[in-house]
Short mmCIF file of C-alpha atoms and ligand atoms in Angstrom, two decimals:
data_model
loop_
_atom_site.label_atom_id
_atom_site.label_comp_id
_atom_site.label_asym_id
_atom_site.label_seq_id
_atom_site.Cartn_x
_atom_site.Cartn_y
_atom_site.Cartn_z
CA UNK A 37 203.55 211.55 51.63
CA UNK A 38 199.97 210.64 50.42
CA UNK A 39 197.12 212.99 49.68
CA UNK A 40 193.62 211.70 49.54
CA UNK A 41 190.76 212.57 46.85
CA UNK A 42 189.65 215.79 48.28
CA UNK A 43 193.01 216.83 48.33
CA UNK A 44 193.84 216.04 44.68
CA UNK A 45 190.13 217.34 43.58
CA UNK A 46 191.63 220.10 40.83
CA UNK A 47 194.03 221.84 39.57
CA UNK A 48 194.40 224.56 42.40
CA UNK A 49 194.73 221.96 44.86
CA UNK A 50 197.21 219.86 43.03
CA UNK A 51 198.98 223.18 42.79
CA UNK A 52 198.87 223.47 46.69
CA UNK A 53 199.94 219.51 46.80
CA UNK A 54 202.64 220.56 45.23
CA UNK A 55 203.54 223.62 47.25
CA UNK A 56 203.83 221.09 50.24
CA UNK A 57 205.57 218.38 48.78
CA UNK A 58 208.24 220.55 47.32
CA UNK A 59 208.52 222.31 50.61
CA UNK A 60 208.93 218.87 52.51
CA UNK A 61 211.90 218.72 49.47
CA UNK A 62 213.45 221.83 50.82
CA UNK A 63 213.69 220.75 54.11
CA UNK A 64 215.96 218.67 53.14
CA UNK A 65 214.15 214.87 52.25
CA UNK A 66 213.97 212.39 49.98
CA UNK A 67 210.16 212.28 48.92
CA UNK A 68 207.78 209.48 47.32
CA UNK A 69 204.43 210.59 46.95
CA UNK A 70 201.38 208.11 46.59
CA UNK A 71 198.27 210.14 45.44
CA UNK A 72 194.50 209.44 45.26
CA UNK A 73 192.04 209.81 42.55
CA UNK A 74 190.40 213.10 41.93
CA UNK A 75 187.58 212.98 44.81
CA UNK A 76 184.03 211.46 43.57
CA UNK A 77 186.65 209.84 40.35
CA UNK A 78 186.39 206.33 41.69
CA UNK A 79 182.86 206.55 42.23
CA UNK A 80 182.00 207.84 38.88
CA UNK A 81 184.00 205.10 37.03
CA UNK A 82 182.21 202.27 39.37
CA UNK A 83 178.84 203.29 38.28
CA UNK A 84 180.25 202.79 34.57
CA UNK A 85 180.99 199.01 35.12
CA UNK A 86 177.92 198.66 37.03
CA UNK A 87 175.68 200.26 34.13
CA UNK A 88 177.61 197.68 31.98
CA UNK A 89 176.84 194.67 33.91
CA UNK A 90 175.70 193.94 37.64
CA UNK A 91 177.80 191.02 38.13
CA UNK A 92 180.75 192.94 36.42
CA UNK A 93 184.34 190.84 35.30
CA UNK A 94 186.42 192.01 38.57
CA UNK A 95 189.47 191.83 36.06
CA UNK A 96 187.83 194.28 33.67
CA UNK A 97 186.73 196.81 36.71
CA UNK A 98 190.31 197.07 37.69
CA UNK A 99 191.43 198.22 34.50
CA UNK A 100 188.77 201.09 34.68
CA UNK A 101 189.03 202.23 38.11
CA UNK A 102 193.05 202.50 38.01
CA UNK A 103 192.88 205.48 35.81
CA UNK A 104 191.37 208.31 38.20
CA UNK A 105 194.80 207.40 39.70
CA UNK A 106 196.77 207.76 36.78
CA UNK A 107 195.49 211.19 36.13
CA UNK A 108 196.12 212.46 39.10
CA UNK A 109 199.71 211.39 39.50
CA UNK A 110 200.71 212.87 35.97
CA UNK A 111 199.37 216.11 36.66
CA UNK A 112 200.69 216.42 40.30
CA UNK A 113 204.26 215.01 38.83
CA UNK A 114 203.66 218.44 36.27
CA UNK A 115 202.72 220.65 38.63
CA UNK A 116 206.06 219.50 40.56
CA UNK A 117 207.59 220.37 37.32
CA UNK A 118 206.07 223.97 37.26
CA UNK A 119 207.55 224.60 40.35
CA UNK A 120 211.03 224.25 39.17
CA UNK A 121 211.39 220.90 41.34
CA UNK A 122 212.61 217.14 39.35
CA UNK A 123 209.62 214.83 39.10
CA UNK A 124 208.51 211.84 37.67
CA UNK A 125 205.17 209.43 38.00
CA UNK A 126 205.52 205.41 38.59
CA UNK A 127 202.67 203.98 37.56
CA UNK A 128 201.62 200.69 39.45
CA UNK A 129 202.52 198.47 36.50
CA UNK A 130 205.71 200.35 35.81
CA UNK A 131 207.56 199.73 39.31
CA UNK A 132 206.00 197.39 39.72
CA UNK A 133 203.40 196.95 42.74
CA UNK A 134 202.88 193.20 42.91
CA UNK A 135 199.73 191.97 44.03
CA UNK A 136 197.90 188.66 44.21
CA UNK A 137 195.31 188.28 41.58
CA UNK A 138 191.99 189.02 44.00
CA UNK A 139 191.02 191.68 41.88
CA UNK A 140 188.76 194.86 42.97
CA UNK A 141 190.91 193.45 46.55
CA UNK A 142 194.26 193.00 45.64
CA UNK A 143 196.47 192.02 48.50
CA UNK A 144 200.65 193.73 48.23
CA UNK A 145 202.87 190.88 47.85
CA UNK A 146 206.16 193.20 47.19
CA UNK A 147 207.51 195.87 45.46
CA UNK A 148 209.70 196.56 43.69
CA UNK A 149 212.55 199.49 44.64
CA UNK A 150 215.97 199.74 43.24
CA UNK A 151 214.98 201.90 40.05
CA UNK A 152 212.22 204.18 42.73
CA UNK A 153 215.58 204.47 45.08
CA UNK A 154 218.18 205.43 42.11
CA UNK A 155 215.93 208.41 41.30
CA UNK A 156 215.21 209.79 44.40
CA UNK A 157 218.36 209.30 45.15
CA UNK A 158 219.04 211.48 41.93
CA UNK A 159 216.60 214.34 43.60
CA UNK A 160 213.84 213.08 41.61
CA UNK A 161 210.40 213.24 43.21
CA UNK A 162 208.94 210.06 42.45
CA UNK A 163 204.91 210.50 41.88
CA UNK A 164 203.47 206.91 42.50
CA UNK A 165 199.11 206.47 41.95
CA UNK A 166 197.62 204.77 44.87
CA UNK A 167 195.40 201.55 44.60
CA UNK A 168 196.99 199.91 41.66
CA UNK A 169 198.94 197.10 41.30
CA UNK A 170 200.20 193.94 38.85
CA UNK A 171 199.53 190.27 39.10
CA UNK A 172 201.26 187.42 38.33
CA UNK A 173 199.48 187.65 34.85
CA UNK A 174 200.82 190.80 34.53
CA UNK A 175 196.88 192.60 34.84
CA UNK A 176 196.39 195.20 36.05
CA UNK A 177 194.38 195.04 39.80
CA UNK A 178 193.55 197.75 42.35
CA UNK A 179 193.33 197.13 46.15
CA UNK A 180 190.03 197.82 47.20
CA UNK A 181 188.28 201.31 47.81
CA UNK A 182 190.60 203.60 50.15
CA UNK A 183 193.67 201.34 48.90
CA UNK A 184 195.70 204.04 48.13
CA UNK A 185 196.65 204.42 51.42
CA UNK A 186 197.85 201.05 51.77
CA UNK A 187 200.05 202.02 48.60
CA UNK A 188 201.61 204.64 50.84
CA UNK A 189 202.32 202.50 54.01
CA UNK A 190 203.80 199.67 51.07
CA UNK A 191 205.84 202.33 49.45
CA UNK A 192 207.12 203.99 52.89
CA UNK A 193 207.81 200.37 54.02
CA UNK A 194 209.88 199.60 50.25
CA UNK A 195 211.82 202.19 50.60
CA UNK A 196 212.13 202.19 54.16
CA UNK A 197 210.89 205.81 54.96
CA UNK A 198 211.12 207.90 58.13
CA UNK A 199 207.79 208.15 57.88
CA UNK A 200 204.42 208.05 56.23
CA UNK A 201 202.30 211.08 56.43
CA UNK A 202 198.67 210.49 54.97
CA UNK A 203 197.48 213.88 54.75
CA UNK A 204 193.77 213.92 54.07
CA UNK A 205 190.94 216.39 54.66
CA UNK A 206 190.63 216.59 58.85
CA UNK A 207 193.75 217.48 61.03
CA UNK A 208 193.59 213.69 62.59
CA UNK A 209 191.90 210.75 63.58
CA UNK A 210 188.90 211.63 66.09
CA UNK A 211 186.89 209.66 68.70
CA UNK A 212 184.75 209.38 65.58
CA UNK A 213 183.88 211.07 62.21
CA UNK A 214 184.32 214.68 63.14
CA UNK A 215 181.80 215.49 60.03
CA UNK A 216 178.55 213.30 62.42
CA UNK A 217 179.47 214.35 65.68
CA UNK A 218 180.91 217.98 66.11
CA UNK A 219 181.95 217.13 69.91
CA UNK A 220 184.54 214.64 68.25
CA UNK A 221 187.61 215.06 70.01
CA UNK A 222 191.25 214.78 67.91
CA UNK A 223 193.71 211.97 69.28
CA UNK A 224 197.19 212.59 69.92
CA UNK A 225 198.30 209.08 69.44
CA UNK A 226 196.14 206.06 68.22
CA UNK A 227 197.94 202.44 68.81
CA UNK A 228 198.01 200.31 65.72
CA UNK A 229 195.89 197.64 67.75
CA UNK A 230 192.66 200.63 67.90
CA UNK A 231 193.34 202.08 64.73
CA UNK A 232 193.05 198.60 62.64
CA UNK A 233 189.73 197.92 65.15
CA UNK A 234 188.49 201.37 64.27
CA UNK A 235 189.07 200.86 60.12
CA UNK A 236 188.03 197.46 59.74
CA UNK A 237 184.76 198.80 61.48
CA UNK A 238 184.34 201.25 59.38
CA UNK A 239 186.24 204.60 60.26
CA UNK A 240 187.48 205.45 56.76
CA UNK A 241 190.15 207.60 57.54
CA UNK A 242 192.74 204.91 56.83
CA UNK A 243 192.34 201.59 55.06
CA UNK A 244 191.86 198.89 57.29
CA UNK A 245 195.14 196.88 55.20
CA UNK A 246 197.23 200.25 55.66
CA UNK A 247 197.19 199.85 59.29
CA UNK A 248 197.82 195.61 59.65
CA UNK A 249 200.82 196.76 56.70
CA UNK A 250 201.96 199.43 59.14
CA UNK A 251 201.92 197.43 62.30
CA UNK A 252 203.65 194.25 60.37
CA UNK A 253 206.23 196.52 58.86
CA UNK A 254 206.94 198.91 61.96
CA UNK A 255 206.17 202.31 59.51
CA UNK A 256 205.45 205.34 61.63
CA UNK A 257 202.04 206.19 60.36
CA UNK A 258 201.09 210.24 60.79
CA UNK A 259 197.55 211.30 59.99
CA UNK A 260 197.40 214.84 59.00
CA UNK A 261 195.16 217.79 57.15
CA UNK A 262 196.61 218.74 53.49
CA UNK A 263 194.54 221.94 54.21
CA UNK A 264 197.37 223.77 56.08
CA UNK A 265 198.52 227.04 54.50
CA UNK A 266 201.17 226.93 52.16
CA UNK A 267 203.74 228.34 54.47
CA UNK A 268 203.01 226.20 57.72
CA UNK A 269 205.86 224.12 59.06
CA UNK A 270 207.08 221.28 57.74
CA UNK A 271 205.06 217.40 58.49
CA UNK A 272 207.78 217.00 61.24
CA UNK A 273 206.33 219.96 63.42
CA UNK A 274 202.68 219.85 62.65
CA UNK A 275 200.54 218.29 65.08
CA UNK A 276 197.99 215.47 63.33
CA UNK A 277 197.63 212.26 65.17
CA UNK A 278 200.51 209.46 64.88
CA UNK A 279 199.65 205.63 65.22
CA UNK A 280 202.01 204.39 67.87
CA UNK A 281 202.89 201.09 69.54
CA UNK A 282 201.47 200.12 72.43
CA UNK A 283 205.14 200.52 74.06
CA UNK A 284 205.43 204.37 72.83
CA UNK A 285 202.21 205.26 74.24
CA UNK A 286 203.44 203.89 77.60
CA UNK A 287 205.88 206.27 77.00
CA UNK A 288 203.54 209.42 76.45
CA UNK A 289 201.54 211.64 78.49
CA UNK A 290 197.94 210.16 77.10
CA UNK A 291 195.52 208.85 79.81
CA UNK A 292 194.11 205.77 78.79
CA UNK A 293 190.34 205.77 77.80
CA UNK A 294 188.26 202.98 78.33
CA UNK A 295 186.59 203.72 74.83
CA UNK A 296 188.69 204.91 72.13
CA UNK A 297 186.55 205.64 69.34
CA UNK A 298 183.29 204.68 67.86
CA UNK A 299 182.58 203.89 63.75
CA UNK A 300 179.81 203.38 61.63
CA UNK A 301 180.16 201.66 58.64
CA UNK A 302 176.52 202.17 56.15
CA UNK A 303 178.25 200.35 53.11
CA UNK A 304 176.99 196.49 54.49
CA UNK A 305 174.16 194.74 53.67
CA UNK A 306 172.15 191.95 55.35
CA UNK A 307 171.25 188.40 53.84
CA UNK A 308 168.52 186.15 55.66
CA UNK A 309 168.27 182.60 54.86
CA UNK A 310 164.99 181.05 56.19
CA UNK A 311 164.60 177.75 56.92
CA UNK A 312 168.15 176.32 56.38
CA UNK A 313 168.55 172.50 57.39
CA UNK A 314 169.67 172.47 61.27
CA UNK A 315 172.85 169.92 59.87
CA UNK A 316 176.32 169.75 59.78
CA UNK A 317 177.83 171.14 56.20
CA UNK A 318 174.89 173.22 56.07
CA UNK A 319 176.25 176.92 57.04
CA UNK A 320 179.83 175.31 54.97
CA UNK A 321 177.41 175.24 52.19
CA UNK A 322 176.34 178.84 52.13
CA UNK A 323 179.86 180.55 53.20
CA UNK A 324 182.17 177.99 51.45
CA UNK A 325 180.99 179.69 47.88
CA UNK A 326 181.77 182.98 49.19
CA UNK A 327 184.63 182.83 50.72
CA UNK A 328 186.06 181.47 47.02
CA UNK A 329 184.27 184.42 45.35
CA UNK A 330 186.43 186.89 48.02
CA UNK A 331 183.43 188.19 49.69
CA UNK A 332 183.75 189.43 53.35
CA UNK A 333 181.34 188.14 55.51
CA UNK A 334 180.93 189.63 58.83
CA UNK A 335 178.10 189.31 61.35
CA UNK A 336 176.73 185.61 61.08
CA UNK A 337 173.97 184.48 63.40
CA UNK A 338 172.26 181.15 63.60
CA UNK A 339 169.44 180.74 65.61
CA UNK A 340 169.00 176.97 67.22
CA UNK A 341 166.27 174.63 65.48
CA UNK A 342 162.81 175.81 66.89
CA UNK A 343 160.97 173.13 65.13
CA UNK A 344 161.63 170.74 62.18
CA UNK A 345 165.32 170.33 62.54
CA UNK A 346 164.95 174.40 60.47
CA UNK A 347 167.22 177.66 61.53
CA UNK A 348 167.34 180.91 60.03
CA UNK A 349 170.92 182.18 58.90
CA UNK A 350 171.71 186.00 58.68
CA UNK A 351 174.86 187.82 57.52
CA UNK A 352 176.77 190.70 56.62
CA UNK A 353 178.46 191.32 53.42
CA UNK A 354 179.56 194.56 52.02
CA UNK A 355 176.65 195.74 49.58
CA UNK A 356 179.21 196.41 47.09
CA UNK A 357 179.28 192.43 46.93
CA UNK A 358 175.26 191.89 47.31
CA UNK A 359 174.18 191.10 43.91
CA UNK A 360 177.56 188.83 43.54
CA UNK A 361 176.34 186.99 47.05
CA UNK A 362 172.73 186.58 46.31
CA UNK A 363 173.45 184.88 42.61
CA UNK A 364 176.24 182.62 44.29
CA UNK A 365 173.46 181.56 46.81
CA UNK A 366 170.25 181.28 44.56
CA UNK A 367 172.71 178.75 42.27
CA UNK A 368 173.13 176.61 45.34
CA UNK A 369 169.77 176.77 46.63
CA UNK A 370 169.14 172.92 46.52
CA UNK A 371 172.23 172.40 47.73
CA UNK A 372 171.87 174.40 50.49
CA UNK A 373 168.14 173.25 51.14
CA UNK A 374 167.12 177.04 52.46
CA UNK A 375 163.59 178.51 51.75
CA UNK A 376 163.56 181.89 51.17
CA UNK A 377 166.59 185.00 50.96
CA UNK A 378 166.00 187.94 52.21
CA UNK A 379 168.20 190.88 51.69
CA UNK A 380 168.56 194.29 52.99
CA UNK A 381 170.94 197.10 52.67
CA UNK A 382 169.30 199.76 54.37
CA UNK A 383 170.79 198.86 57.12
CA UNK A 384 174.52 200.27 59.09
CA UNK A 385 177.34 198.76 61.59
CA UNK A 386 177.77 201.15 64.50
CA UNK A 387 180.77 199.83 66.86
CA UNK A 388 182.84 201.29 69.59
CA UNK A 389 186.54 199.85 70.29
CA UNK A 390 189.13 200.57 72.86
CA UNK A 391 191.34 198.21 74.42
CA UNK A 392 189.89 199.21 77.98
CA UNK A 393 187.19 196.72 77.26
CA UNK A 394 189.54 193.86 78.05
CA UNK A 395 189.88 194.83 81.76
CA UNK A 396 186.49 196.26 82.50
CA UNK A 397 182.81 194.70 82.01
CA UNK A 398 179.89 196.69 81.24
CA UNK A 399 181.02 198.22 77.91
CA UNK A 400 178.32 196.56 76.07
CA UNK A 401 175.43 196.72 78.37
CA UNK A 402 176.10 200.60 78.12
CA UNK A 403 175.98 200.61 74.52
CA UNK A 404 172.74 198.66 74.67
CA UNK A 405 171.28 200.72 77.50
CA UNK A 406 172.19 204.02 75.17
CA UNK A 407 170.73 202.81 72.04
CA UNK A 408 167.37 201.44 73.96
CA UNK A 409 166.66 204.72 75.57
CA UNK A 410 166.32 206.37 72.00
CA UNK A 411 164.51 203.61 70.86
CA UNK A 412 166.82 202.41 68.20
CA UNK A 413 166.33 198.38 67.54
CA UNK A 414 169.77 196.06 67.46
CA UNK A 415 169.23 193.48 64.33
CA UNK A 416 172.18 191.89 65.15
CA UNK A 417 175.36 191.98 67.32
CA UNK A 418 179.19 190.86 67.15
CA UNK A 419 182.29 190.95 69.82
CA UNK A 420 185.86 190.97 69.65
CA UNK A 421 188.24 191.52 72.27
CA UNK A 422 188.32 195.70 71.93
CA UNK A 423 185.40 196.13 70.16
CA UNK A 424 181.45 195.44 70.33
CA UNK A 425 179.34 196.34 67.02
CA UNK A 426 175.45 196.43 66.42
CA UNK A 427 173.37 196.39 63.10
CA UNK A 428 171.05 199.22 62.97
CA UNK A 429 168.68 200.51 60.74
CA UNK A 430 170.86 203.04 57.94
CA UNK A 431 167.91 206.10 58.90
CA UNK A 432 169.14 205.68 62.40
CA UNK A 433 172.82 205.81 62.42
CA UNK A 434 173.77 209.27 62.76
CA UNK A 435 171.72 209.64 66.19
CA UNK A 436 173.31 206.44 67.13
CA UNK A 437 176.73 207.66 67.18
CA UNK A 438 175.95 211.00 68.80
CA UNK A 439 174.54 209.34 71.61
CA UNK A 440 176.87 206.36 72.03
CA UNK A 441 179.74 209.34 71.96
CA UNK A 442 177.74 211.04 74.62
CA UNK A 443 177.35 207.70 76.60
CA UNK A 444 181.00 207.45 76.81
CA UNK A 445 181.69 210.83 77.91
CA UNK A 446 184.22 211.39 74.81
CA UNK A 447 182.25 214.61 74.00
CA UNK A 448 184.49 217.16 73.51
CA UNK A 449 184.19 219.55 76.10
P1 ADP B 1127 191.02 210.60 51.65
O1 ADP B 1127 190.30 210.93 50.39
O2 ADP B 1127 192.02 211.63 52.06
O3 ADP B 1127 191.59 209.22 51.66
P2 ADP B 1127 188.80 209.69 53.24
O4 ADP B 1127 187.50 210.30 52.88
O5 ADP B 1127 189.09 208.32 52.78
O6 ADP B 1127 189.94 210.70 52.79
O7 ADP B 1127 189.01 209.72 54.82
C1 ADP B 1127 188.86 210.93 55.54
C2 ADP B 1127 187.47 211.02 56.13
O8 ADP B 1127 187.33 210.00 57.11
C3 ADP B 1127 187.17 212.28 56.88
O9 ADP B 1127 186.71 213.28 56.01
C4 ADP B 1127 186.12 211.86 57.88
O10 ADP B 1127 184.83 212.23 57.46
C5 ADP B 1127 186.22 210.34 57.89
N1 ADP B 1127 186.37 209.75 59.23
C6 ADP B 1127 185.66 208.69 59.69
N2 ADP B 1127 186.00 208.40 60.94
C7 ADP B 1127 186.95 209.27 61.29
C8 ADP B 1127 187.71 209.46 62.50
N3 ADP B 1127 187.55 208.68 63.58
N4 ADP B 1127 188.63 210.45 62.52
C9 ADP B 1127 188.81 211.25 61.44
N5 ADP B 1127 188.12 211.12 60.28
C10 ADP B 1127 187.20 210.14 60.20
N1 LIG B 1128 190.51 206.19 44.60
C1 LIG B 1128 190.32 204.98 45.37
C2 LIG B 1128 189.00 205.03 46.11
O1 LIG B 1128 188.27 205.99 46.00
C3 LIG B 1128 191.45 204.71 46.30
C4 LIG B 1128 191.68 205.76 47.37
O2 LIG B 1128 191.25 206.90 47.22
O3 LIG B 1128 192.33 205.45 48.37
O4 LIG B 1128 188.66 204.09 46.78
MG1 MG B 1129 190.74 207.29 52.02
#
């Protein structure tokens, strides 16, 4: 079981955590719980290493931002305790969660499960924080924001669990963030395939690592609300939305939709070169440095030479990572032989997926269609198999999904 921020925002709501965890007990399983920080925790501690230094030690930063998640497991392990049930916290270090050593990004290597299995096995609730985990210098590293439920799907998969049930703070996933569009419609069943498309685009309700860990490991995934009163049935009967193989949903009643879902994502940024040299090693140059530092690049679009043998470059990188990518680049800028740099982070990814795309043309022009009759402007555009994304302005994002939802017809009815 895993409960998210909101659900781990207090002590009354750790108390009801615990209520449904120790019910989940009664029924007769073995439980590991990963938890979250308190919600708006994480946040609070990454302004404090920012306020220390822009281009903060990644090493450091781990150390700090692990601990909303070591609060949160002690208490919930005591308020287990309260309620007459055997409980204990794991801390990442302690089991341990190996990791590489990409801090602030951390990648699960393995962990570690004989002593987490003995005391379960004992009728021990084991209480495990989500997002942290050890390298192989034995520092501490976390596993990027919304990690923690990648700790869950790598604990369920360690200990080879039923099941992992993220509960979080809406019933499901949705066509798209039920809190933007109130027409959002709840999914029965998601296949691993949409659900990574839809999280890697930005549809936060599961880390975009959780899923690829799910689908690699076969874990049954559920997405569910912790906000269910106290004496609701147990996960097993409650109806949130579970991430299924393509096979299994062959084997349900769910009519295939062209579009499955649309995300936004506001946290990227754009970078503009001007005036790069129109040679080969030249884009190598810019993305080679980056790609060392760990930074994610997304959208990248070269224009061809106009005049002078020059092209402008522009890319995505999360904004988290701006300051890191603009000093890697102004260090090279002989090298690189660009002009000027240009950033902006007022700007958002809106994308819709679905694996329909791959058998039916049009998806795209609709999207562009949709977005033109508001007048919203496309900076910049990327494909994949299931999924077409465009880079908006941030102001307009919001109207953008409403209407790309209502373009679909995925409006609830
Ligand atoms: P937690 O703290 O439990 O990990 P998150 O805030 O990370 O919760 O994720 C849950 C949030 O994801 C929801 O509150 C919702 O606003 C957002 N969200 C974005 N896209 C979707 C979607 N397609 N379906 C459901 N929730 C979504
Ligand atoms: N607390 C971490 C974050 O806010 C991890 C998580 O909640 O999943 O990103
Ligand atoms: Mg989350």
């Amino acid at each position: 079981m895993k409960f998210g921020g909101t659900s781990m925002a207090g002590t009354e709501r750790i108390r009801r955590v615990a209520g449904i965890v120790k019910r989940q007990q009664e029924a007769g399983h073995e439980v590991a719980v990963v938890v979250s920080a308190m919600a708006g925790e994480t946040d609070r501690l990454v302004t404090f290493c920012r306020e220390a230094n822009a281009l903060y030690d990644r090493a450091e930063y781990d150390v700090v931002v692990a601990a909303g998640e070591q609060v949160t497991a002690g208490l919930l392990a005591l308020h287990l305790q309260a309620l007459g049930c055997k409980a204990r916290s794991w801390l990442g270090w302690q089991l341990p969660v190996r990791t590489d050593d990409a801090h602030a990004a951390a990648r699960i290597e393995d962990i570690e499960s004989g002593a987490l299995l003995a005391s379960m096995a004992a009728g021990e609730i084991a209480v495990i924080p989500g997002f942290q985990g050890l390298d192989p210098q034995a520092r501490v590293t976390t596993l990027g924001r919304g990690g923690s439920d990648t700790s869950a799907v790598a604990v369920a998969a360690a200990v080879h669990a039923d099941r992992c049930d993220i509960y979080t703070d809406v019933d499901g996933v949705y066509t798209t963030d039920p809190r933007i569009v109130a027409k959002a419609r709840k999914l029965k069943y998601v296949t691993y395939e949409e659900m990574l498309e839809l999280a890697s685009v930005g549809s936060k309700v599961l880390q975009t690592r959780s899923v690829s860990l799910a689908m690699k490991e076969g874990v049954r995934v559920q997405v569910l609300s912790s906000f269910i009163d106290e004496s609701a049935p147990p996960a097993d009967s409650i109806p949130g939305t579970m991430i299924v193989s393509d096979e299994e949903l062959e084997g349900t009643d769910m009519e295939r939709q062209l579009i499955t879902g649309i995300a936004a994502d506001k946290n990227e940024a754009k970078v503009t070169l001007t005036r790069v040299p129109d040679r080969p090693g030249a884009v190598a140059a810019i993305f080679g440095p980056l790609a060392e530092a760990n930074i994610n690049v997304d959208m990248i679009i070269q224009n061809i030479a106009k005049d002078k043998g020059e092209t402008d470059v522009t890319f995505t990188c999360p904004q988290a990572d701006l300051a890191r990518t603009q000093a890697l680049i102004e260090e090279r800028k002989e090298a690189i032989g660009y002009y000027r740099m240009i950033a902006d982070s007022k700007v958002a990814k809106v994308s819709v997926v679905g694996v329909g795309m791959r058998s039916h043309a049009g998806v795209a022009s609709t999207m562009f269609k949709a977005l033109a009759d508001r007048g919203i402007n496309i900076q910049a555009i990327s494909t994949s198999e299931i999924k077409v994304s465009v880079l908006i302005d941030a102001d307009e994002v919001e109207l953008a999904v409403r209407v790309l939802h209502t373009a679909y017809e995925l409006d609830a009815a």
